[in-house]
Short mmCIF file of C-alpha atoms and ligand atoms in Angstrom, two decimals:
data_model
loop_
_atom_site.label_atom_id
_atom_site.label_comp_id
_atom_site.label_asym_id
_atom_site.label_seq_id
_atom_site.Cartn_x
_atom_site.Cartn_y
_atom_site.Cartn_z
CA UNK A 262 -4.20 5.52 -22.64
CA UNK A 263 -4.23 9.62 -22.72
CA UNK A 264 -2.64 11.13 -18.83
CA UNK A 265 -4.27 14.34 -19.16
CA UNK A 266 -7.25 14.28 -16.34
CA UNK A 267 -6.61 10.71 -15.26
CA UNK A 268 -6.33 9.63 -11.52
CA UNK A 269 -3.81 7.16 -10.50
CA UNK A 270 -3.34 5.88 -7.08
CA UNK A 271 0.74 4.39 -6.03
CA UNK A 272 1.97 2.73 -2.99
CA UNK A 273 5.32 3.12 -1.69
CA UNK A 274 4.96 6.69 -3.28
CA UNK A 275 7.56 8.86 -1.56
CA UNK A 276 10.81 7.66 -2.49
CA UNK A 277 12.61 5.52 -4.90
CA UNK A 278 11.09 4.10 -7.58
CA UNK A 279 7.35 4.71 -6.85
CA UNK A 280 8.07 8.85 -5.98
CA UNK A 281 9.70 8.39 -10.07
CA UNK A 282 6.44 6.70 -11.04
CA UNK A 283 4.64 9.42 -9.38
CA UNK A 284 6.34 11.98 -10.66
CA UNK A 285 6.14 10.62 -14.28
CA UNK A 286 2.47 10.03 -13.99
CA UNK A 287 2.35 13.69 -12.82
CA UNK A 288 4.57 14.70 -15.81
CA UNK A 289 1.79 13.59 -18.19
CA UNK A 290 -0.88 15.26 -16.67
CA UNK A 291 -2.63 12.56 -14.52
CA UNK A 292 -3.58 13.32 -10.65
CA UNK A 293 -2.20 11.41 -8.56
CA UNK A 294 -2.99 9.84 -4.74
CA UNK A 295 0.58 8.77 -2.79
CA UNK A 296 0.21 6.60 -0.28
CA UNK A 297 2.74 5.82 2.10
CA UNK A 298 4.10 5.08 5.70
CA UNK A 299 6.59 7.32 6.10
CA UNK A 300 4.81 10.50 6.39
CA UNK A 301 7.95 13.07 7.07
CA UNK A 302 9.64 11.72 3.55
CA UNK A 303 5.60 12.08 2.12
CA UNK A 304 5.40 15.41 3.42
CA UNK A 305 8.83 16.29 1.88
CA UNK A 306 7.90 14.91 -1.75
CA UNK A 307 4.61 16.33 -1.33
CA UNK A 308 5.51 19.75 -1.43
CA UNK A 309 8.19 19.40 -3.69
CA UNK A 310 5.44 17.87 -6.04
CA UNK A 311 2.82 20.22 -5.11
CA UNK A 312 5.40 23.86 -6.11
CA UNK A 313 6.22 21.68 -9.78
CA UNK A 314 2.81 20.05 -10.29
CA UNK A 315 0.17 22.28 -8.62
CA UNK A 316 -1.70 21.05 -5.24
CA UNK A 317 -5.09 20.43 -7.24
CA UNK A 318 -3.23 17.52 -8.74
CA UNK A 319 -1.69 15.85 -5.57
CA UNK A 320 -2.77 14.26 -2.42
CA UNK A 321 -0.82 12.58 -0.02
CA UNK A 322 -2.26 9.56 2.53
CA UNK A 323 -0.01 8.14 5.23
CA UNK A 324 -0.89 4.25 4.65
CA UNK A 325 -0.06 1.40 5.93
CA UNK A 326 -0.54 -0.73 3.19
CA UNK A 327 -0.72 -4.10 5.55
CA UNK A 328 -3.65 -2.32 7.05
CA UNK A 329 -6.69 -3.56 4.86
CA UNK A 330 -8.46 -0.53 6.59
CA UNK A 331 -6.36 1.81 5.92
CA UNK A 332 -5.94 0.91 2.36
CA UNK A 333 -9.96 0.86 1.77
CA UNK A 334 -10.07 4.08 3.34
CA UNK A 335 -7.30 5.46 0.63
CA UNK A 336 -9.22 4.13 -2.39
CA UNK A 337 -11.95 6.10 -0.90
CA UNK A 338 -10.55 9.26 -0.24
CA UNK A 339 -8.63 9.14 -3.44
CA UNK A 340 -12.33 8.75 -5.22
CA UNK A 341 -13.89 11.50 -2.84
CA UNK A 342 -10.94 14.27 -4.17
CA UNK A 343 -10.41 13.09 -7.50
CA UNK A 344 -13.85 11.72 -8.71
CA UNK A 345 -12.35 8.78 -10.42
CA UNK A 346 -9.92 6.35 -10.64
CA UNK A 347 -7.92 4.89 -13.96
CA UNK A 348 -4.79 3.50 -12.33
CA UNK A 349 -2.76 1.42 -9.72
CA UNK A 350 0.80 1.00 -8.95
CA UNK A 351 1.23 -1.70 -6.09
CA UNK A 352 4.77 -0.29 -5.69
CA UNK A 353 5.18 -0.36 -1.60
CA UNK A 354 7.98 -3.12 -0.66
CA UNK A 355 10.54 -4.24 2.08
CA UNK A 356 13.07 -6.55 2.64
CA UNK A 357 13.51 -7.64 6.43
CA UNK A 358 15.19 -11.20 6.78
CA UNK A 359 14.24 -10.61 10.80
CA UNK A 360 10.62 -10.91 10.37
CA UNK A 361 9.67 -12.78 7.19
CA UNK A 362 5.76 -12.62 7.50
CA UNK A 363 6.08 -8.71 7.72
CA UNK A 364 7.60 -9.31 4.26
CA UNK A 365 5.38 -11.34 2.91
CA UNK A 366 2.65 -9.15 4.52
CA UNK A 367 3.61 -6.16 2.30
CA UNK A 368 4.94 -7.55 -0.44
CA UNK A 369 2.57 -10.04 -1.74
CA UNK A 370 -0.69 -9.85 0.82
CA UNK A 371 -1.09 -6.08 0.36
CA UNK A 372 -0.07 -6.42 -3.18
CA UNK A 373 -3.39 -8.88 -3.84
CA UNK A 374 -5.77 -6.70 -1.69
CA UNK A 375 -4.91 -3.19 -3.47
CA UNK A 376 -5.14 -5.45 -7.09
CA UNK A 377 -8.77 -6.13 -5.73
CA UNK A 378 -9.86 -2.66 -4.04
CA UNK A 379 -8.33 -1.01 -7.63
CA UNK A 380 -10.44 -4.10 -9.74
CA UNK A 381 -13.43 -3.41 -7.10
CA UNK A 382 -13.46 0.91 -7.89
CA UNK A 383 -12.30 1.22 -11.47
CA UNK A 384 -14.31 -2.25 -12.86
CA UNK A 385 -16.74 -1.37 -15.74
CA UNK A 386 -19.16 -4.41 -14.00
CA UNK A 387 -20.12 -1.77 -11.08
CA UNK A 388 -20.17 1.67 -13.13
CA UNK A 389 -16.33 2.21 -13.55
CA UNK A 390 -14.59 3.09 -16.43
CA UNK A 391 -12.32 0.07 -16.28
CA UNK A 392 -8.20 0.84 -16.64
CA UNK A 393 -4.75 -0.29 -15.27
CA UNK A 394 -3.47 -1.81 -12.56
CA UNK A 395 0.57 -2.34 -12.41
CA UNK A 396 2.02 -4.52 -9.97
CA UNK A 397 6.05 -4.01 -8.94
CA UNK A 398 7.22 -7.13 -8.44
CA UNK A 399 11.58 -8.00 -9.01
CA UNK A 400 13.97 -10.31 -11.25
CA UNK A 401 13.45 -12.02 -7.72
CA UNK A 402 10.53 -13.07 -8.37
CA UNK A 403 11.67 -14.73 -12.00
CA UNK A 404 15.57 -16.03 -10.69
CA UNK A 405 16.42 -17.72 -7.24
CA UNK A 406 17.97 -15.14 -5.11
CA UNK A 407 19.72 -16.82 -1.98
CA UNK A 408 20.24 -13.50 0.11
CA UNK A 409 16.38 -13.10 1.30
CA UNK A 410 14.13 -16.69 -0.25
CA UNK A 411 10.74 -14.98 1.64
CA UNK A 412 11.65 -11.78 -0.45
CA UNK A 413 12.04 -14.05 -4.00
CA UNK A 414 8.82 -15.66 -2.97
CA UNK A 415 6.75 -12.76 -1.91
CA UNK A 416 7.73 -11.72 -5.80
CA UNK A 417 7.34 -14.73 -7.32
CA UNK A 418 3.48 -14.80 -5.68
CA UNK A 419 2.94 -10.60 -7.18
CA UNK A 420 4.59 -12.83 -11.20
CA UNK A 421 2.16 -15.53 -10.64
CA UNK A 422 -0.70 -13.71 -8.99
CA UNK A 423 -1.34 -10.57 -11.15
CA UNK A 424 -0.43 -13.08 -14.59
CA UNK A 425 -3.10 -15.19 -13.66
CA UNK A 426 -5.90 -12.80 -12.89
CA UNK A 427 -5.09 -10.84 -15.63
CA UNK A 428 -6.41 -13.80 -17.65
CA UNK A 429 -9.92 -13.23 -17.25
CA UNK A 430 -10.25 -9.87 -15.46
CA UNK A 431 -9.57 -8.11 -18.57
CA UNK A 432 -12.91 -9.13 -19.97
CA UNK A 433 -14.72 -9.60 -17.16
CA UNK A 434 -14.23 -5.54 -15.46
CA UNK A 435 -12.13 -3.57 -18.03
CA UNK A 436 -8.99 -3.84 -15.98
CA UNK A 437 -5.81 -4.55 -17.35
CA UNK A 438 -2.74 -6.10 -15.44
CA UNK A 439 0.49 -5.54 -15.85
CA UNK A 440 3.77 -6.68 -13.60
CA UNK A 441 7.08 -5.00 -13.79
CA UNK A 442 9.92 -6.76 -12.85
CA UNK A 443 13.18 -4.64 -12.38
CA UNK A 444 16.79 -5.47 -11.68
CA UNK A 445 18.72 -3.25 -9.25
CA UNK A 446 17.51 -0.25 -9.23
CA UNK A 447 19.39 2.24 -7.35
CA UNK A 448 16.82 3.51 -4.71
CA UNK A 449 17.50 3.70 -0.64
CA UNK A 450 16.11 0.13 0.02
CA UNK A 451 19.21 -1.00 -1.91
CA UNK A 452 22.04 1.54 -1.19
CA UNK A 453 21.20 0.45 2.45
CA UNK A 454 21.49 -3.24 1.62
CA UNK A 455 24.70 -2.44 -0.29
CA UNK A 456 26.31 -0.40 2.94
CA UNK A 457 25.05 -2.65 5.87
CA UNK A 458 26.90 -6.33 4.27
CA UNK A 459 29.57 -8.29 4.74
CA UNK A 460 32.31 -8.56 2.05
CA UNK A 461 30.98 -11.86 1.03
CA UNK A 462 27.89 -10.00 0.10
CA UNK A 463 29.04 -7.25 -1.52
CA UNK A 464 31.03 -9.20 -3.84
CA UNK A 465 28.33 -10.80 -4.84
CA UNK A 466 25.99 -7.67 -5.12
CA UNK A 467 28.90 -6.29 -7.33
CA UNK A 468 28.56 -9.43 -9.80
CA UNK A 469 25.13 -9.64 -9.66
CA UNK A 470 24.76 -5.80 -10.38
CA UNK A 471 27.70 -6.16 -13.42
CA UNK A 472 25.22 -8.78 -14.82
CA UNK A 473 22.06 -6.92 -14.19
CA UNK A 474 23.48 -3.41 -14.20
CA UNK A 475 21.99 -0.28 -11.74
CA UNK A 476 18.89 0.96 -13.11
CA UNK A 477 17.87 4.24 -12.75
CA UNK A 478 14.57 4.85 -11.31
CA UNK A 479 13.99 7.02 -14.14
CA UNK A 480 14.27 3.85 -16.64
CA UNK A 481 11.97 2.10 -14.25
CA UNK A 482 9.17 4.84 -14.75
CA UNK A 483 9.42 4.68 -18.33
CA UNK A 484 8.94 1.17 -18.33
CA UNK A 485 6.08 1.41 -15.76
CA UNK A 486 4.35 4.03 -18.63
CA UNK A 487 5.03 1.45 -21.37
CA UNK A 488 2.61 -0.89 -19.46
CA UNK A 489 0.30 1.92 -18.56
CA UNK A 490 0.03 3.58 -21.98
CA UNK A 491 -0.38 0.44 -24.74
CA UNK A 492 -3.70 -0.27 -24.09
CA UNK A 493 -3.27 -3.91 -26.48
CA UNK A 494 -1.03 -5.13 -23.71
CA UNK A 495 -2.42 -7.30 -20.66
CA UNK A 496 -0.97 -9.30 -18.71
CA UNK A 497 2.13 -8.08 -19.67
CA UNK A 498 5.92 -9.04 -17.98
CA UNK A 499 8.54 -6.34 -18.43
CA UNK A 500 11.55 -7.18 -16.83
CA UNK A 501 15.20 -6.03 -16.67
CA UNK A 502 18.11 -7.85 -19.49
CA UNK A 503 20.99 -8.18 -19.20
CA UNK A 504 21.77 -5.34 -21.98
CA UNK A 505 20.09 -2.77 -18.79
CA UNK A 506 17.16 -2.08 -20.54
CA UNK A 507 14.00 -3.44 -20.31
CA UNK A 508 12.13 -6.01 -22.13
CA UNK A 509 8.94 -8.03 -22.71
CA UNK A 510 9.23 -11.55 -21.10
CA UNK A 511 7.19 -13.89 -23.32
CA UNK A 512 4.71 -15.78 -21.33
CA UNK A 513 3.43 -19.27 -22.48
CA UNK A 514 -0.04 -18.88 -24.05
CA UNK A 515 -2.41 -20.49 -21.83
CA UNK A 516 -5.71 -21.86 -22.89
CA UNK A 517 -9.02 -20.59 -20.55
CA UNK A 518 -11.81 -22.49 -19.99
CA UNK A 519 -14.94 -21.09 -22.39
CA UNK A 520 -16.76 -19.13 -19.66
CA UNK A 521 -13.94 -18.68 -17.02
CA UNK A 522 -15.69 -17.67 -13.68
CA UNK A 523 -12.94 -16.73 -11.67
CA UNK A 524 -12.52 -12.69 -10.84
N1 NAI B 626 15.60 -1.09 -5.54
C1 NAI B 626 15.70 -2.23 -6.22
O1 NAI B 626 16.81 -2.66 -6.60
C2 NAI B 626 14.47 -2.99 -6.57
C3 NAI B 626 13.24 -2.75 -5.99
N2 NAI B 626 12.16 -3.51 -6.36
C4 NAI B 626 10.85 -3.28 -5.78
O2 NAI B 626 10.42 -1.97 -6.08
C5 NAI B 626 9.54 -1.50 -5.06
C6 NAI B 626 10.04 -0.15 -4.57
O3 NAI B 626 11.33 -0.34 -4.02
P1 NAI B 626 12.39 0.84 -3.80
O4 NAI B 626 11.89 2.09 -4.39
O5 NAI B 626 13.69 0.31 -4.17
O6 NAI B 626 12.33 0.90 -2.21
P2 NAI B 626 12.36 2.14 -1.20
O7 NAI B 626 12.62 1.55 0.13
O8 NAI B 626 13.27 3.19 -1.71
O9 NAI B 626 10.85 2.68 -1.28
C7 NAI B 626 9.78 1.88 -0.82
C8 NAI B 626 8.69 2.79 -0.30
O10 NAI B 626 7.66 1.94 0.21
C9 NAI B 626 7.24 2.45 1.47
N3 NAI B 626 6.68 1.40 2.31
C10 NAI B 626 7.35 0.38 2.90
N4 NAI B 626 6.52 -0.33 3.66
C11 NAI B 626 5.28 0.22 3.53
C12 NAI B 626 4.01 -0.04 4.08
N5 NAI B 626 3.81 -1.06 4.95
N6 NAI B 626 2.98 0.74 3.73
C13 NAI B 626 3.16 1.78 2.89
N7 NAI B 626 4.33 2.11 2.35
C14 NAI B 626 5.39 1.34 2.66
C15 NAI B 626 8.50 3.05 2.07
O11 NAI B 626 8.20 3.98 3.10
C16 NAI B 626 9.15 3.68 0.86
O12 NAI B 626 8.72 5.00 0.66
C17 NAI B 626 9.53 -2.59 -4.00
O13 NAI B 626 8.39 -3.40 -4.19
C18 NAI B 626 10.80 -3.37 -4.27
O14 NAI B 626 10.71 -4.70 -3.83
C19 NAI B 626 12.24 -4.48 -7.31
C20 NAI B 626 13.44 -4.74 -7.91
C21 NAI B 626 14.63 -4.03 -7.60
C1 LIG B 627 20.84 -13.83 -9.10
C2 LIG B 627 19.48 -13.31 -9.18
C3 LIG B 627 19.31 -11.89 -8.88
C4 LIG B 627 17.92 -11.54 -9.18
C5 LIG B 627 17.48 -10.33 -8.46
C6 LIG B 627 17.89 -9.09 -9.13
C7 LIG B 627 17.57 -7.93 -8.59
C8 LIG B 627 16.63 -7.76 -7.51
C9 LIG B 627 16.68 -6.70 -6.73
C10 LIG B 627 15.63 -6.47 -5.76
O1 LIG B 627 14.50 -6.87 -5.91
C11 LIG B 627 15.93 -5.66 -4.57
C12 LIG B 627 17.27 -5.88 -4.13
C13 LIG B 627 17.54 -6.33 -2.93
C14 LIG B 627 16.57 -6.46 -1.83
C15 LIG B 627 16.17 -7.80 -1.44
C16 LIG B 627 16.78 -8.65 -0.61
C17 LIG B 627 18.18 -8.62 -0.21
C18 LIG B 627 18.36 -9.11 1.20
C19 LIG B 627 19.77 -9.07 1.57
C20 LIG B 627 20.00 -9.34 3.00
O2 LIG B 627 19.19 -8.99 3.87
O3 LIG B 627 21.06 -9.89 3.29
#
């Protein structure tokens, strides 16, 4: 898929690993809509965008993705500056032990509803063009992960979910899915993990992150172009080795019913 002129939309857009998606997206021409809750960071990377990347190309939408509302009302702004729409990073993600539905909320509900408005606006079955949607979802959601099992599951449900659909929506709208499943990525959700825990925890980040390694959010955008760019991938897994870098996790080949129904 060419950049130049294309229109992507990205959750979680103002920091860590979705401002690097943003930015890369940017790099390579495309327009692109970041959505986000915190709006003093998203006016902050906004401008900093807007001096490198031009204003034309950039809009910025305080979202709370949990808010179906406010989500619809995204897509819809996104359409009404842009005039189109070829791509979707459900990046936007928490951990919070405290309240676990919150996590679930915006890690796997939100995660489902922005796959569907993104199928819904860029589908070639209502008049879109079709394109890419690209789902962040965590070695959590491939490994057990004892420190937060809401947080593993939430990303186990974005593996499972956007696998799945990506089975038939290909065909069926023109929409490919990918999921991209990093390691530790060093981003402010987990430098403030790693300064808030007890030794016990540390330890363990420290052998977990010697096995995974600290990826950059850099190598995380690359990866998230990979899936964006080779247009004879769908349904695609790239995940984090243990060699740092990223590779393709080999799904089992499933076999579809002739006329599968299912969106
Ligand atoms: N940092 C890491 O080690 C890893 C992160 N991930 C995943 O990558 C994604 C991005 O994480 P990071 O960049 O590390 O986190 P981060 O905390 O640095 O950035 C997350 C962004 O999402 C936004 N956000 C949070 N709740 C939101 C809501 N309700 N509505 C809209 N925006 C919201 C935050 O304001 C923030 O800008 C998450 O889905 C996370 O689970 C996956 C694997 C490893
Ligand atoms: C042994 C399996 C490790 C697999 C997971 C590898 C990396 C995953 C990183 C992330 O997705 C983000 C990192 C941490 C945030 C999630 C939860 C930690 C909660 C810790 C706590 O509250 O005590």
């Amino acid at each position: 898929m060419e950049l130049q002129g294309k229109v992507a939309l990205v959750t979680g857009a103002v920091q860590g690993i979705g401002k690097a998606i943003a930015e890369i997206l940017l790099k390579n021409g495309a327009k692109v809509s970041l959505l986000d809750i915190n709006v003093p960071t998203g006016e902050v990377t906004k401008a900093a965008f807007e001096q490198i990347y031009g204003a034309e190309n950039i809009l910025f939408l305080p979202c709370d993705v949990t808010s179906e509302n406010q989500l619809k009302d995204c897509f819809c702004k996104t359409l009404e500056k842009f005039q189109r729409l070829d791509i979707v990073c459900n990046n936007a993600g928490i951990s919070d032990r405290e309240n676990w539905e919150k996590c679930l909320s915006v890690n796997l509900v939100s995660v489902i509803k922005g796959t569907y408005l993104g199928i819904q606006h860029m589908s070639k079955e209502t008049g879109g063009k079709g394109g890419v949607i690209v789902n962040i979802a965590s070695m959590a959601g491939l490994i057990p992960f004892y420190l937060d099992p809401v947080y593993a599951a939430s990303k186990y449900g974005v593996v499972g979910f956007t696998t799945s659909l990506s089975l038939t929506c290909l065909e069926k709208h023109g929409v490919r899915l990918q999921v991209l499943c990093p390691g530790f990525v060093d981003t402010p959700l987990l430098r403030g993990l790693k300064s808030e825990k007890a030794s016990e925890q540390k330890e363990w980040f420290k052998k977990m992150v010697a096995r995974f390694g600290l990826q950059t959010t850099s190598q995380i955008a690359e990866g998230f172009l990979q899936l964006v760019m080779d247009h004879t991938r769908n349904g695609s897994l790239l995940k984090a080795s243990e060699t740092g870098k990223l590779e393709y996790e080999d799904l089992p080949a499933l076999v579809l019913p002739e006329n599968p129904k299912s969106t």
